[in-house]
Structures are given as structure tokens and as C-alpha cells.
Amino acid sequence: MAKTLVQEFTKGLWEEIPPFRLVLGLCPTLAVTKSVENGIGMGVAVIFVLVCSNVLISMMRNIIPPKVRIACFIVVIATFVCVVELVMQAYTYPLFLKLGIFIPLIVVNCILLGRAEAFAFKKGVLASIADGFGIGIGYTIALAMLAAFRELFGSGNLTIWGDMKVMEVFGSSFQPFQFMVEAPGAFVCLGLMLCVMNIAGKK
Amino acid sequence: MREMIKMVVVLTVLSAFSGGLLAYIRDNTKEQIENQQLEFVKGPAIKEILKGAANNPIADRFKLKDGEIERSFFVGVFEGEPSAVATESYGKGYGGDVGLMVAISIKEDKIIGVGVTTHSETPGMGARAKDDPAFATAFKGLSAAEAVKVTSDGGKIAALSGATITSRAVCAAATDIVEIYKRLKPQIEENLKAFKK
């Protein structure tokens, strides 16, 4: 049963890729994927919080009494979320303004609590680091994919990093689907992607 | 009983540790966050109203104590003289506080520019106070010695049609700044000397 570290890492990228397979963490998935930059920013914040909280919880798994474990998880997660929020505010302020309320909402993101409860509380530190990176990077890739899809059809452009590198993919004659960057477009895109993932994952 | 104590101890230690860590990080990022907020939220308004200044008004700033409150003043250097200051105040608008940045020329005691920084007014109505440049232009050249009012209150500012409350809020904020300026003028002049080159 024991998986290797590599397996713990790679399972987050495909088998258990959070929004598509676990269908967790959908609130920010729907809300911040208007552009690739936002999606990646959110993903990086989640990776940081996930890895740090996994490590800390895994280290303390023998000290934390099971009856108050959820409270302890929340304290740990909330602490790291605040750290991310402050650091983002200090160094990437425009991104912070765009992500806004969704950074503090990482606290109640089910992925984090789910990984703490189901994984870090039971496994060793190294495995937890691998799991945190795997799930976090999987989440980032999922957000980036969804955002790329929406941005491409919604505006005809792809923002790679900042305003400097905007690629015009379809040229100026392209009429953007405004619908794709609006909230309902997020649901439709996510539904289509889930569908594709399910077909692709069927054996 | 033992378990009880353990639970309390673990939670307490964990919380204390988190609190300590956050306080440490907050202390270390506080200044940087303030700079970023100035640059991205108030920066555009400051640069607009101190247009033509030879220095960077966001970097050249000082703080003064006004009673209980500490206010930031931004310095504009014109023709080699630090001759203008800008500061911010708030007025009660229709949807909440309206923030207004006002630049005053020290030599002439005149308002040289105003710009709305933050607001939560209705788009297309009150929000025109920020979006419509003609509204801000009306404040230029007003004396910094008397209260700023809309025409219906006996002043000189034509209120935005359909947005009287917002117009009054902007005027109230401007009046507040004029009052602050009158109150603190000696200290402002004292501080400005430091920016002379």
C-alpha cells in the first residue's frame, strides 16, 4: 500500500487533481479564473499554504489530541493564509487587489482542510510535503487551464505575466465571447472540463 | 482530566505561536504595504493634482499630528521651490465615505487641484465625481481661506446633476482640508523647508 514519494507527488497532478477529480475548492476556481495571471497567483498562494500547513500538521500529528484536531488545523491554516495575504499586499499589490476576498477565503477552502485531515494527520513529514506540492501544483495547473480557456475565448488574448506580455491569438477581427469571462461562463467551462476529464479518465 | 489539560495546552501554545508569527510579519511588511497602497490607490490622484511637479510627491511626504490623528502630506516642488502640499480627507457620500485628495499652493493659499481617491458611489451618478474631469476642474483656483460649498449652499461649485449628496461630500472633504491647512500652516511651512534642494 505504501506509495513512494514520487507517487504521492504525481497523484495530485492527475489522479486527484483537486477541482476536476476531488471537485473541491470550487469557489475560487470559478471566481478568479478570469485571466491566467489571476489563476496562477491564486494557485501559488494555495501551494504555499498547503505545503506549510501539511508540514506543520504532520510534525505535530502525535501531539495534537484528536478531539481538537480540527481547531488546530484551522489555526495553522489561518496563520499561513494571513502570512500570504500580508506578503501579497506588500509585494504584489495589483494582484492582491484582483484576488481580493479570495485570499482570506483560502482558510475555508476544503482542499486544505481535506489534505490536513486525510493526509498530513496520518503520514510522515516528507510524504506530506510531496502531497502538498502535488495537490497544490495540480490545483494551479487546473486554474491556469480553466483561466486560459476562458480568457482565450472571452477576450481573444492570453495574458502571460502582467500587462507586458499579452498575446493576441485570434487577431483583431475576432469577436470575443463576453459570456466566457462572466460568472455563468465559469460554470459552463468548468462543466465542460469535468466532462472532458471524466471521458479521458475512463478506462 | 489529563487529556483535558493536554488539549488546552496544545491549543494555547499553537495559538500563541501563530499570533507571534503574524505580529512579526505584520511589523515587517507594514511599511511596504503602506507604500504600495499609496502608489496604487492614492498615487494616480496625487500625481494628477500635482501635475508638473519636479519631484515624486509620493516619496516626498511627511506626517503631522493633528490633534489625535496623524495626517500624511505630499510635497510638490514647482520651479525649484517646495510650494504645494496635498493631503486627504473624507466626506459622507451617498454610499459611504468619499476620499478626496486636495493640493494647495502655499504661496497663494489657493487650491491647485483636487482628485477623488476612494468612493462607493453609484456608477454613472455619484461616481462621476471621480470620472468626470470637469467636476474636479471647478475646484482649481478656489481660495484656501474659506469653506468650499456647492452653489445651492451659497458656494461656487456647480453640483453634479443627480448627485447632490456626492457633490456635497466632496465639498465637505475639501472644506475639511482647508480647515486643516489653516490650522497646521506654520508646521507645514516648517516641514517643507526640508524638501528644498
mmCIF file of N, CA and C in Angstrom, chain A residues 69-161:
data_model
loop_
_atom_site.group_PDB
_atom_site.id
_atom_site.type_symbol
_atom_site.label_atom_id
_atom_site.label_comp_id
_atom_site.label_asym_id
_atom_site.label_seq_id
_atom_site.Cartn_x
_atom_site.Cartn_y
_atom_site.Cartn_z
ATOM 1 N N ARG A 69 -8.491 18.355 16.914
ATOM 2 C CA ARG A 69 -7.632 18.435 15.729
ATOM 3 C C ARG A 69 -8.132 19.475 14.719
ATOM 4 N N ILE A 70 -9.462 19.546 14.537
ATOM 5 C CA ILE A 70 -9.977 20.489 13.532
ATOM 6 C C ILE A 70 -9.622 21.931 13.930
ATOM 7 N N ALA A 71 -9.778 22.228 15.206
ATOM 8 C CA ALA A 71 -9.429 23.576 15.673
ATOM 9 C C ALA A 71 -7.958 23.866 15.403
ATOM 10 N N CYS A 72 -7.109 22.861 15.663
ATOM 11 C CA CYS A 72 -5.679 23.064 15.430
ATOM 12 C C CYS A 72 -5.397 23.271 13.951
ATOM 13 N N PHE A 73 -6.047 22.473 13.098
ATOM 14 C CA PHE A 73 -5.836 22.631 11.648
ATOM 15 C C PHE A 73 -6.181 24.050 11.223
ATOM 16 N N ILE A 74 -7.337 24.512 11.710
ATOM 17 C CA ILE A 74 -7.798 25.836 11.274
ATOM 18 C C ILE A 74 -6.824 26.920 11.728
ATOM 19 N N VAL A 75 -6.326 26.787 12.962
ATOM 20 C CA VAL A 75 -5.364 27.792 13.442
ATOM 21 C C VAL A 75 -4.132 27.807 12.540
ATOM 22 N N VAL A 76 -3.615 26.623 12.231
ATOM 23 C CA VAL A 76 -2.414 26.538 11.398
ATOM 24 C C VAL A 76 -2.678 27.114 10.013
ATOM 25 N N ILE A 77 -3.784 26.684 9.399
ATOM 26 C CA ILE A 77 -4.095 27.149 8.045
ATOM 27 C C ILE A 77 -4.315 28.661 8.031
ATOM 28 N N ALA A 78 -5.092 29.141 8.999
ATOM 29 C CA ALA A 78 -5.399 30.581 9.038
ATOM 30 C C ALA A 78 -4.124 31.402 9.186
ATOM 31 N N THR A 79 -3.186 30.895 9.994
ATOM 32 C CA THR A 79 -1.934 31.623 10.174
ATOM 33 C C THR A 79 -1.211 31.797 8.847
ATOM 34 N N PHE A 80 -1.085 30.698 8.112
ATOM 35 C CA PHE A 80 -0.340 30.785 6.857
ATOM 36 C C PHE A 80 -1.090 31.620 5.819
ATOM 37 N N VAL A 81 -2.411 31.569 5.867
ATOM 38 C CA VAL A 81 -3.182 32.405 4.933
ATOM 39 C C VAL A 81 -2.926 33.883 5.218
ATOM 40 N N CYS A 82 -2.891 34.241 6.494
ATOM 41 C CA CYS A 82 -2.601 35.637 6.848
ATOM 42 C C CYS A 82 -1.218 36.023 6.361
ATOM 43 N N VAL A 83 -0.259 35.087 6.503
ATOM 44 C CA VAL A 83 1.098 35.376 6.033
ATOM 45 C C VAL A 83 1.066 35.681 4.543
ATOM 46 N N VAL A 84 0.384 34.816 3.777
ATOM 47 C CA VAL A 84 0.305 35.028 2.333
ATOM 48 C C VAL A 84 -0.350 36.371 2.022
ATOM 49 N N GLU A 85 -1.429 36.672 2.750
ATOM 50 C CA GLU A 85 -2.162 37.903 2.483
ATOM 51 C C GLU A 85 -1.255 39.117 2.689
ATOM 52 N N LEU A 86 -0.528 39.116 3.823
ATOM 53 C CA LEU A 86 0.342 40.256 4.110
ATOM 54 C C LEU A 86 1.449 40.381 3.075
ATOM 55 N N VAL A 87 2.046 39.249 2.725
ATOM 56 C CA VAL A 87 3.164 39.291 1.782
ATOM 57 C C VAL A 87 2.682 39.750 0.407
ATOM 58 N N MET A 88 1.526 39.251 -0.009
ATOM 59 C CA MET A 88 0.978 39.673 -1.298
ATOM 60 C C MET A 88 0.678 41.163 -1.299
ATOM 61 N N GLN A 89 0.101 41.618 -0.195
ATOM 62 C CA GLN A 89 -0.233 43.028 -0.087
ATOM 63 C C GLN A 89 1.030 43.878 -0.194
ATOM 64 N N ALA A 90 2.110 43.353 0.379
ATOM 65 C CA ALA A 90 3.340 44.138 0.424
ATOM 66 C C ALA A 90 4.079 44.120 -0.900
ATOM 67 N N TYR A 91 4.026 43.016 -1.636
ATOM 68 C CA TYR A 91 4.903 42.939 -2.807
ATOM 69 C C TYR A 91 4.184 42.812 -4.145
ATOM 70 N N THR A 92 2.974 42.277 -4.162
ATOM 71 C CA THR A 92 2.270 42.206 -5.450
ATOM 72 C C THR A 92 0.888 42.824 -5.278
ATOM 73 N N TYR A 93 0.868 44.132 -4.997
ATOM 74 C CA TYR A 93 -0.383 44.787 -4.643
ATOM 75 C C TYR A 93 -1.466 44.708 -5.723
ATOM 76 N N PRO A 94 -1.142 44.897 -7.009
ATOM 77 C CA PRO A 94 -2.212 44.811 -8.022
ATOM 78 C C PRO A 94 -2.877 43.446 -8.045
ATOM 79 N N LEU A 95 -2.062 42.392 -7.887
ATOM 80 C CA LEU A 95 -2.627 41.043 -7.848
ATOM 81 C C LEU A 95 -3.511 40.868 -6.623
ATOM 82 N N PHE A 96 -3.042 41.426 -5.506
ATOM 83 C CA PHE A 96 -3.827 41.356 -4.270
ATOM 84 C C PHE A 96 -5.191 42.020 -4.465
ATOM 85 N N LEU A 97 -5.210 43.161 -5.174
ATOM 86 C CA LEU A 97 -6.486 43.840 -5.404
ATOM 87 C C LEU A 97 -7.410 42.988 -6.256
ATOM 88 N N LYS A 98 -6.853 42.291 -7.230
ATOM 89 C CA LYS A 98 -7.687 41.481 -8.112
ATOM 90 C C LYS A 98 -8.221 40.256 -7.395
ATOM 91 N N LEU A 99 -7.383 39.607 -6.598
ATOM 92 C CA LEU A 99 -7.838 38.384 -5.930
ATOM 93 C C LEU A 99 -8.727 38.716 -4.736
ATOM 94 N N GLY A 100 -8.452 39.863 -4.110
ATOM 95 C CA GLY A 100 -9.304 40.383 -3.047
ATOM 96 C C GLY A 100 -9.717 39.366 -2.004
ATOM 97 N N ILE A 101 -11.006 39.186 -1.873
ATOM 98 C CA ILE A 101 -11.580 38.390 -0.789
ATOM 99 C C ILE A 101 -11.181 36.919 -0.901
ATOM 100 N N PHE A 102 -10.746 36.464 -2.072
ATOM 101 C CA PHE A 102 -10.494 35.026 -2.225
ATOM 102 C C PHE A 102 -9.214 34.577 -1.540
ATOM 103 N N ILE A 103 -8.325 35.511 -1.220
ATOM 104 C CA ILE A 103 -7.137 35.120 -0.454
ATOM 105 C C ILE A 103 -7.540 34.724 0.972
ATOM 106 N N PRO A 104 -8.235 35.605 1.724
ATOM 107 C CA PRO A 104 -8.664 35.161 3.060
ATOM 108 C C PRO A 104 -9.553 33.924 3.007
ATOM 109 N N LEU A 105 -10.276 33.748 1.911
ATOM 110 C CA LEU A 105 -11.175 32.591 1.829
ATOM 111 C C LEU A 105 -10.442 31.270 1.658
ATOM 112 N N ILE A 106 -9.116 31.314 1.445
ATOM 113 C CA ILE A 106 -8.367 30.055 1.381
ATOM 114 C C ILE A 106 -8.531 29.291 2.701
ATOM 115 N N VAL A 107 -8.755 30.041 3.792
ATOM 116 C CA VAL A 107 -8.915 29.402 5.106
ATOM 117 C C VAL A 107 -10.005 28.337 5.063
ATOM 118 N N VAL A 108 -11.106 28.654 4.387
ATOM 119 C CA VAL A 108 -12.221 27.709 4.398
ATOM 120 C C VAL A 108 -12.242 26.857 3.127
ATOM 121 N N ASN A 109 -11.112 26.888 2.401
ATOM 122 C CA ASN A 109 -11.014 26.061 1.206
ATOM 123 C C ASN A 109 -10.921 24.593 1.627
ATOM 124 N N CYS A 110 -11.819 23.769 1.098
ATOM 125 C CA CYS A 110 -11.882 22.377 1.546
ATOM 126 C C CYS A 110 -10.635 21.589 1.197
ATOM 127 N N ILE A 111 -9.896 22.029 0.168
ATOM 128 C CA ILE A 111 -8.697 21.269 -0.193
ATOM 129 C C ILE A 111 -7.751 21.215 0.995
ATOM 130 N N LEU A 112 -7.547 22.389 1.637
ATOM 131 C CA LEU A 112 -6.561 22.459 2.717
ATOM 132 C C LEU A 112 -6.971 21.618 3.907
ATOM 133 N N LEU A 113 -8.212 21.818 4.331
ATOM 134 C CA LEU A 113 -8.686 21.054 5.485
ATOM 135 C C LEU A 113 -8.715 19.570 5.134
ATOM 136 N N GLY A 114 -9.123 19.289 3.905
ATOM 137 C CA GLY A 114 -9.197 17.902 3.447
ATOM 138 C C GLY A 114 -7.843 17.229 3.473
ATOM 139 N N ARG A 115 -6.803 17.917 2.959
ATOM 140 C CA ARG A 115 -5.467 17.309 2.939
ATOM 141 C C ARG A 115 -4.942 17.161 4.354
ATOM 142 N N ALA A 116 -5.228 18.139 5.225
ATOM 143 C CA ALA A 116 -4.754 18.053 6.603
ATOM 144 C C ALA A 116 -5.364 16.842 7.289
ATOM 145 N N GLU A 117 -6.667 16.703 7.144
ATOM 146 C CA GLU A 117 -7.391 15.629 7.820
ATOM 147 C C GLU A 117 -7.051 14.265 7.222
ATOM 148 N N ALA A 118 -7.082 14.183 5.883
ATOM 149 C CA ALA A 118 -6.967 12.874 5.249
ATOM 150 C C ALA A 118 -5.530 12.453 5.056
ATOM 151 N N PHE A 119 -4.620 13.400 5.002
ATOM 152 C CA PHE A 119 -3.254 13.001 4.685
ATOM 153 C C PHE A 119 -2.244 13.357 5.769
ATOM 154 N N ALA A 120 -2.058 14.672 5.983
ATOM 155 C CA ALA A 120 -0.947 15.092 6.839
ATOM 156 C C ALA A 120 -1.071 14.577 8.266
ATOM 157 N N PHE A 121 -2.314 14.414 8.734
ATOM 158 C CA PHE A 121 -2.502 13.986 10.114
ATOM 159 C C PHE A 121 -2.117 12.517 10.297
ATOM 160 N N LYS A 122 -1.978 11.791 9.171
ATOM 161 C CA LYS A 122 -1.694 10.359 9.273
ATOM 162 C C LYS A 122 -0.313 9.984 8.780
ATOM 163 N N LYS A 123 0.282 10.816 7.909
ATOM 164 C CA LYS A 123 1.530 10.420 7.260
ATOM 165 C C LYS A 123 2.714 11.247 7.759
ATOM 166 N N GLY A 124 3.895 10.834 7.309
ATOM 167 C CA GLY A 124 5.118 11.499 7.729
ATOM 168 C C GLY A 124 5.323 12.835 7.037
ATOM 169 N N VAL A 125 6.379 13.538 7.495
ATOM 170 C CA VAL A 125 6.603 14.893 7.016
ATOM 171 C C VAL A 125 6.940 14.918 5.531
ATOM 172 N N LEU A 126 7.861 14.018 5.099
ATOM 173 C CA LEU A 126 8.286 14.050 3.701
ATOM 174 C C LEU A 126 7.127 13.749 2.766
ATOM 175 N N ALA A 127 6.346 12.739 3.126
ATOM 176 C CA ALA A 127 5.194 12.390 2.302
ATOM 177 C C ALA A 127 4.226 13.561 2.240
ATOM 178 N N SER A 128 4.085 14.264 3.364
ATOM 179 C CA SER A 128 3.153 15.391 3.391
ATOM 180 C C SER A 128 3.628 16.534 2.502
ATOM 181 N N ILE A 129 4.964 16.741 2.485
ATOM 182 C CA ILE A 129 5.493 17.787 1.599
ATOM 183 C C ILE A 129 5.184 17.414 0.151
ATOM 184 N N ALA A 130 5.453 16.163 -0.200
ATOM 185 C CA ALA A 130 5.202 15.716 -1.573
ATOM 186 C C ALA A 130 3.733 15.870 -1.907
ATOM 187 N N ASP A 131 2.877 15.486 -0.982
ATOM 188 C CA ASP A 131 1.439 15.595 -1.204
ATOM 189 C C ASP A 131 1.027 17.054 -1.377
ATOM 190 N N GLY A 132 1.561 17.925 -0.516
ATOM 191 C CA GLY A 132 1.211 19.344 -0.590
ATOM 192 C C GLY A 132 1.593 19.949 -1.925
ATOM 193 N N PHE A 133 2.847 19.658 -2.357
ATOM 194 C CA PHE A 133 3.285 20.198 -3.640
ATOM 195 C C PHE A 133 2.455 19.622 -4.780
ATOM 196 N N GLY A 134 2.209 18.329 -4.722
ATOM 197 C CA GLY A 134 1.462 17.679 -5.800
ATOM 198 C C GLY A 134 0.088 18.267 -5.939
ATOM 199 N N ILE A 135 -0.664 18.280 -4.848
ATOM 200 C CA ILE A 135 -2.037 18.796 -4.901
ATOM 201 C C ILE A 135 -2.022 20.275 -5.265
ATOM 202 N N GLY A 136 -1.093 21.034 -4.671
ATOM 203 C CA GLY A 136 -1.025 22.472 -4.934
ATOM 204 C C GLY A 136 -0.726 22.765 -6.392
ATOM 205 N N ILE A 137 0.257 22.059 -6.945
ATOM 206 C CA ILE A 137 0.607 22.305 -8.345
ATOM 207 C C ILE A 137 -0.532 21.839 -9.253
ATOM 208 N N GLY A 138 -1.155 20.730 -8.878
ATOM 209 C CA GLY A 138 -2.313 20.269 -9.638
ATOM 210 C C GLY A 138 -3.403 21.323 -9.670
ATOM 211 N N TYR A 139 -3.634 21.919 -8.509
ATOM 212 C CA TYR A 139 -4.657 22.964 -8.408
ATOM 213 C C TYR A 139 -4.300 24.156 -9.297
ATOM 214 N N THR A 140 -3.009 24.535 -9.249
ATOM 215 C CA THR A 140 -2.559 25.667 -10.060
ATOM 216 C C THR A 140 -2.743 25.373 -11.545
ATOM 217 N N ILE A 141 -2.352 24.161 -11.947
ATOM 218 C CA ILE A 141 -2.493 23.802 -13.365
ATOM 219 C C ILE A 141 -3.965 23.851 -13.760
ATOM 220 N N ALA A 142 -4.824 23.317 -12.890
ATOM 221 C CA ALA A 142 -6.247 23.304 -13.200
ATOM 222 C C ALA A 142 -6.765 24.730 -13.368
ATOM 223 N N LEU A 143 -6.389 25.607 -12.425
ATOM 224 C CA LEU A 143 -6.834 27.005 -12.521
ATOM 225 C C LEU A 143 -6.307 27.656 -13.800
ATOM 226 N N ALA A 144 -5.037 27.410 -14.090
ATOM 227 C CA ALA A 144 -4.433 28.037 -15.259
ATOM 228 C C ALA A 144 -5.109 27.557 -16.531
ATOM 229 N N MET A 145 -5.421 26.254 -16.595
ATOM 230 C CA MET A 145 -6.086 25.704 -17.774
ATOM 231 C C MET A 145 -7.451 26.349 -17.964
ATOM 232 N N LEU A 146 -8.219 26.350 -16.886
ATOM 233 C CA LEU A 146 -9.565 26.911 -16.951
ATOM 234 C C LEU A 146 -9.498 28.397 -17.341
ATOM 235 N N ALA A 147 -8.539 29.094 -16.721
ATOM 236 C CA ALA A 147 -8.413 30.530 -16.981
ATOM 237 C C ALA A 147 -7.978 30.780 -18.415
ATOM 238 N N ALA A 148 -7.063 29.949 -18.912
ATOM 239 C CA ALA A 148 -6.578 30.127 -20.279
ATOM 240 C C ALA A 148 -7.738 29.944 -21.254
ATOM 241 N N PHE A 149 -8.546 28.923 -21.014
ATOM 242 C CA PHE A 149 -9.700 28.633 -21.851
ATOM 243 C C PHE A 149 -10.667 29.813 -21.869
ATOM 244 N N ARG A 150 -10.974 30.307 -20.651
ATOM 245 C CA ARG A 150 -11.942 31.405 -20.564
ATOM 246 C C ARG A 150 -11.389 32.686 -21.163
ATOM 247 N N GLU A 151 -10.112 32.957 -20.864
ATOM 248 C CA GLU A 151 -9.548 34.212 -21.333
ATOM 249 C C GLU A 151 -9.407 34.208 -22.850
ATOM 250 N N LEU A 152 -9.007 33.051 -23.369
ATOM 251 C CA LEU A 152 -8.778 32.940 -24.809
ATOM 252 C C LEU A 152 -10.059 33.244 -25.567
ATOM 253 N N PHE A 153 -11.168 32.617 -25.149
ATOM 254 C CA PHE A 153 -12.407 32.819 -25.883
ATOM 255 C C PHE A 153 -13.156 34.071 -25.421
ATOM 256 N N GLY A 154 -12.932 34.449 -24.175
ATOM 257 C CA GLY A 154 -13.638 35.609 -23.648
ATOM 258 C C GLY A 154 -13.089 36.921 -24.152
ATOM 259 N N SER A 155 -11.760 36.985 -24.362
ATOM 260 C CA SER A 155 -11.194 38.263 -24.793
ATOM 261 C C SER A 155 -10.329 38.119 -26.037
ATOM 262 N N GLY A 156 -10.022 36.908 -26.412
ATOM 263 C CA GLY A 156 -9.177 36.704 -27.585
ATOM 264 C C GLY A 156 -7.697 36.865 -27.303
ATOM 265 N N ASN A 157 -7.366 37.172 -26.042
ATOM 266 C CA ASN A 157 -5.959 37.377 -25.686
ATOM 267 C C ASN A 157 -5.528 36.369 -24.629
ATOM 268 N N LEU A 158 -4.223 36.251 -24.467
ATOM 269 C CA LEU A 158 -3.698 35.468 -23.351
ATOM 270 C C LEU A 158 -2.694 36.328 -22.609
ATOM 271 N N THR A 159 -2.967 36.616 -21.332
ATOM 272 C CA THR A 159 -2.023 37.385 -20.544
ATOM 273 C C THR A 159 -1.058 36.404 -19.896
ATOM 274 N N ILE A 160 0.203 36.504 -20.230
ATOM 275 C CA ILE A 160 1.141 35.553 -19.650
ATOM 276 C C ILE A 160 1.623 36.053 -18.299
ATOM 277 N N TRP A 161 2.192 37.228 -18.281
ATOM 278 C CA TRP A 161 2.591 37.781 -16.990
ATOM 279 C C TRP A 161 2.479 39.292 -17.019
#
